[in-house]
Short mmCIF file of C-alpha atoms in Angstrom, two decimals:
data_model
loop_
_atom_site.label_atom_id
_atom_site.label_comp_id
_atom_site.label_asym_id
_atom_site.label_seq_id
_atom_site.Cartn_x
_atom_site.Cartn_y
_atom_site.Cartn_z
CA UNK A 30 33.10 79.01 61.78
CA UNK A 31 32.26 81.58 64.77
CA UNK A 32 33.77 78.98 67.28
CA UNK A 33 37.15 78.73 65.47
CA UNK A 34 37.76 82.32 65.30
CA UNK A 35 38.36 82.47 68.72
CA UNK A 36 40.51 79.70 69.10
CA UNK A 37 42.40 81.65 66.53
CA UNK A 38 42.88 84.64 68.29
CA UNK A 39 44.18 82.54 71.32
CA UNK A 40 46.52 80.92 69.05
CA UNK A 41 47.79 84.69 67.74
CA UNK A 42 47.66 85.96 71.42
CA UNK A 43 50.02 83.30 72.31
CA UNK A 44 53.29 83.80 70.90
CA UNK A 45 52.91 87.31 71.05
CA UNK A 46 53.34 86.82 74.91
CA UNK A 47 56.43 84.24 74.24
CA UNK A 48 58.75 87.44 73.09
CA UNK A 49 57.57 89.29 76.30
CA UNK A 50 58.77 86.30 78.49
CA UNK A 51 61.78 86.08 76.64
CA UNK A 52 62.44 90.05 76.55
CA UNK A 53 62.10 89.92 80.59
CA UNK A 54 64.48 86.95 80.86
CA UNK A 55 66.93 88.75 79.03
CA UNK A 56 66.58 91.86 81.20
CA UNK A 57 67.02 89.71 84.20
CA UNK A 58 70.32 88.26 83.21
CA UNK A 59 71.18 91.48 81.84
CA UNK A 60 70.68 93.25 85.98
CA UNK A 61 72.56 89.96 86.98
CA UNK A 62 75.30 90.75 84.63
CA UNK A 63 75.62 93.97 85.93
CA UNK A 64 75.18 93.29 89.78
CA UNK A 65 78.17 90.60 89.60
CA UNK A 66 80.46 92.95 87.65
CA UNK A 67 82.75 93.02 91.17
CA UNK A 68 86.30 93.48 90.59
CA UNK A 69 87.48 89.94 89.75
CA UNK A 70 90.22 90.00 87.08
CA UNK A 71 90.23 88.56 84.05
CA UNK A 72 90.61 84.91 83.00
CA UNK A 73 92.88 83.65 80.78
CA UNK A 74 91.57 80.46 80.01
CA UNK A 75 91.60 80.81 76.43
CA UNK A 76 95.49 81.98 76.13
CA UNK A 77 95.94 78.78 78.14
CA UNK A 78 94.70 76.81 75.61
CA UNK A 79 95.93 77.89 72.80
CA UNK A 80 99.73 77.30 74.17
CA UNK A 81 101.34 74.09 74.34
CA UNK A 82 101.03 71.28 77.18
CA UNK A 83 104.87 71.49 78.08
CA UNK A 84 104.38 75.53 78.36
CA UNK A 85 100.92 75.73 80.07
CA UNK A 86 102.53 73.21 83.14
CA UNK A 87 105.47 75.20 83.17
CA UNK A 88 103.64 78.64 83.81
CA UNK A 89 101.51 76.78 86.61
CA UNK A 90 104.18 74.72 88.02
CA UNK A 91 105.98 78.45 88.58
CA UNK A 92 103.11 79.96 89.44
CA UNK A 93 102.61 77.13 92.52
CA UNK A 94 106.27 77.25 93.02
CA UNK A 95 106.19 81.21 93.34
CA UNK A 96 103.24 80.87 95.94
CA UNK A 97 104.70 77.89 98.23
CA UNK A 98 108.00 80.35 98.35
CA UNK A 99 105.96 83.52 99.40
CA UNK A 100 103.89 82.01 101.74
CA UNK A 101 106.53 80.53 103.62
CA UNK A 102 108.54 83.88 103.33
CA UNK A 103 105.38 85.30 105.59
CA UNK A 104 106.81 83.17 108.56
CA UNK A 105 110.30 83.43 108.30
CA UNK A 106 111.10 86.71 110.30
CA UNK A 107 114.54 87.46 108.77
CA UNK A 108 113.02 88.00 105.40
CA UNK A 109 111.13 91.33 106.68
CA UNK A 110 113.14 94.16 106.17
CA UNK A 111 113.76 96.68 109.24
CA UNK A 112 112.58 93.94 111.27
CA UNK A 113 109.42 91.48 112.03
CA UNK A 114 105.80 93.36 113.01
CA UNK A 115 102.48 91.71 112.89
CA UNK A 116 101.65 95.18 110.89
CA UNK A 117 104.66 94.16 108.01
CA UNK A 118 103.20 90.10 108.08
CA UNK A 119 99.40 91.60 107.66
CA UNK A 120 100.66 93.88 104.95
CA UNK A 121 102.61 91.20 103.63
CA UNK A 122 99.80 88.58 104.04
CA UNK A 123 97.63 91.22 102.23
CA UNK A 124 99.74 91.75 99.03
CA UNK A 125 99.98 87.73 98.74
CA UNK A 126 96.29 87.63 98.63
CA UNK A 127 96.46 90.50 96.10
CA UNK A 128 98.66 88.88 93.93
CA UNK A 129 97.12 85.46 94.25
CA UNK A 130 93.53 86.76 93.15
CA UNK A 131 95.12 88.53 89.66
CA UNK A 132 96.91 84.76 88.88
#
Protein backbone atom coordinates (compact mmCIF):
# COMPACT_ATOMS: atom_id res chain seq x y z
CA UNK A 1 0.00 0.00 0.00
CA UNK A 2 3.06 2.46 0.92
CA UNK A 3 4.65 1.60 -2.56
CA UNK A 4 1.54 2.62 -4.57
CA UNK A 5 1.13 5.89 -3.02
CA UNK A 6 3.94 7.12 -4.65
CA UNK A 7 3.34 5.93 -7.92
CA UNK A 8 0.20 7.90 -7.33
CA UNK A 9 1.58 11.05 -6.72
CA UNK A 10 3.73 10.64 -9.96
CA UNK A 11 0.66 9.90 -11.76
CA UNK A 12 -1.06 13.37 -10.19
CA UNK A 13 2.31 15.24 -10.75
CA UNK A 14 2.06 14.38 -14.31
CA UNK A 15 -0.64 16.06 -15.98
CA UNK A 16 -0.32 18.86 -13.84
CA UNK A 17 2.96 19.56 -15.87
CA UNK A 18 0.99 18.76 -19.34
CA UNK A 19 -1.05 22.31 -18.93
CA UNK A 20 2.37 24.04 -18.22
CA UNK A 21 3.80 22.63 -21.56
CA UNK A 22 0.81 23.49 -23.27
CA UNK A 23 0.46 27.12 -21.57
CA UNK A 24 4.24 27.80 -22.88
CA UNK A 25 3.43 26.53 -26.38
CA UNK A 26 0.72 28.81 -26.57
CA UNK A 27 2.83 31.76 -25.43
CA UNK A 28 5.33 30.88 -28.03
CA UNK A 29 2.99 31.05 -30.95
CA UNK A 30 1.39 33.85 -29.34
CA UNK A 31 5.33 36.06 -29.53
CA UNK A 32 5.40 34.45 -33.10
CA UNK A 33 2.09 35.91 -33.87
CA UNK A 34 3.14 39.08 -32.84
CA UNK A 35 6.78 39.20 -34.30
CA UNK A 36 5.29 38.36 -37.95
CA UNK A 37 2.55 40.99 -37.68
CA UNK A 38 4.72 43.00 -40.67
CA UNK A 39 2.63 45.00 -42.88
CA UNK A 40 1.35 42.40 -45.38
CA UNK A 41 -2.25 43.17 -46.43
CA UNK A 42 -4.98 41.25 -46.10
CA UNK A 43 -6.10 38.13 -47.97
CA UNK A 44 -9.10 37.66 -49.55
CA UNK A 45 -9.23 34.16 -50.02
CA UNK A 46 -12.46 33.62 -48.52
CA UNK A 47 -14.43 36.44 -50.71
CA UNK A 48 -12.83 34.45 -53.53
CA UNK A 49 -14.57 31.59 -52.74
CA UNK A 50 -17.63 32.44 -52.04
CA UNK A 51 -18.07 34.13 -55.72
CA UNK A 52 -18.63 32.26 -58.74
CA UNK A 53 -15.96 30.42 -61.08
CA UNK A 54 -16.83 32.68 -64.20
CA UNK A 55 -16.35 35.91 -61.74
CA UNK A 56 -13.29 34.78 -59.66
CA UNK A 57 -11.25 34.18 -63.37
CA UNK A 58 -12.50 37.30 -64.51
CA UNK A 59 -11.11 39.43 -61.50
CA UNK A 60 -7.67 37.49 -61.95
CA UNK A 61 -7.58 37.40 -65.60
CA UNK A 62 -7.85 41.55 -65.13
CA UNK A 63 -5.82 41.61 -62.47
CA UNK A 64 -2.84 39.72 -64.77
CA UNK A 65 -3.99 41.72 -67.65
CA UNK A 66 -3.65 45.09 -65.55
CA UNK A 67 -0.02 43.97 -64.48
CA UNK A 68 1.38 42.72 -68.04
CA UNK A 69 0.05 46.43 -69.24
CA UNK A 70 1.90 48.34 -66.37
CA UNK A 71 4.91 46.61 -66.49
CA UNK A 72 5.43 47.10 -69.98
CA UNK A 73 4.31 50.83 -69.56
CA UNK A 74 7.74 51.01 -67.25
CA UNK A 75 9.76 50.62 -70.58
CA UNK A 76 8.00 52.48 -72.98
CA UNK A 77 9.47 56.10 -72.53
CA UNK A 78 6.58 58.06 -74.15
CA UNK A 79 4.23 56.97 -71.47
CA UNK A 80 6.21 59.13 -68.71
CA UNK A 81 4.88 62.38 -68.50
CA UNK A 82 7.38 65.52 -68.73
CA UNK A 83 9.71 63.12 -70.08
CA UNK A 84 11.77 59.69 -69.31
CA UNK A 85 14.25 59.72 -65.93
CA UNK A 86 15.59 56.68 -64.28
CA UNK A 87 14.17 58.72 -61.03
CA UNK A 88 10.26 58.65 -62.79
CA UNK A 89 10.94 54.54 -63.92
CA UNK A 90 12.23 53.85 -60.08
CA UNK A 91 9.26 55.74 -58.79
CA UNK A 92 7.20 54.13 -61.23
CA UNK A 93 8.79 50.65 -60.69
CA UNK A 94 8.13 51.39 -56.95
CA UNK A 95 4.32 52.11 -57.07
CA UNK A 96 3.95 48.79 -59.33
CA UNK A 97 5.46 46.87 -56.56
CA UNK A 98 3.13 48.77 -54.19
CA UNK A 99 0.21 47.98 -55.92
CA UNK A 100 1.15 44.43 -56.74
CA UNK A 101 1.74 43.50 -52.93
CA UNK A 102 -2.09 44.94 -51.87
CA UNK A 103 -3.58 42.47 -54.98
Amino acid sequence: VVAAAPAAAAVVAAPAEAPKAAESKKDAKAKAKEEAKVSEPPLNFDRLKSVGTFVRTVEIWSFVFAFVIRRVGLELKFTYKGGFTEAKKLERTERLAHWLRLG
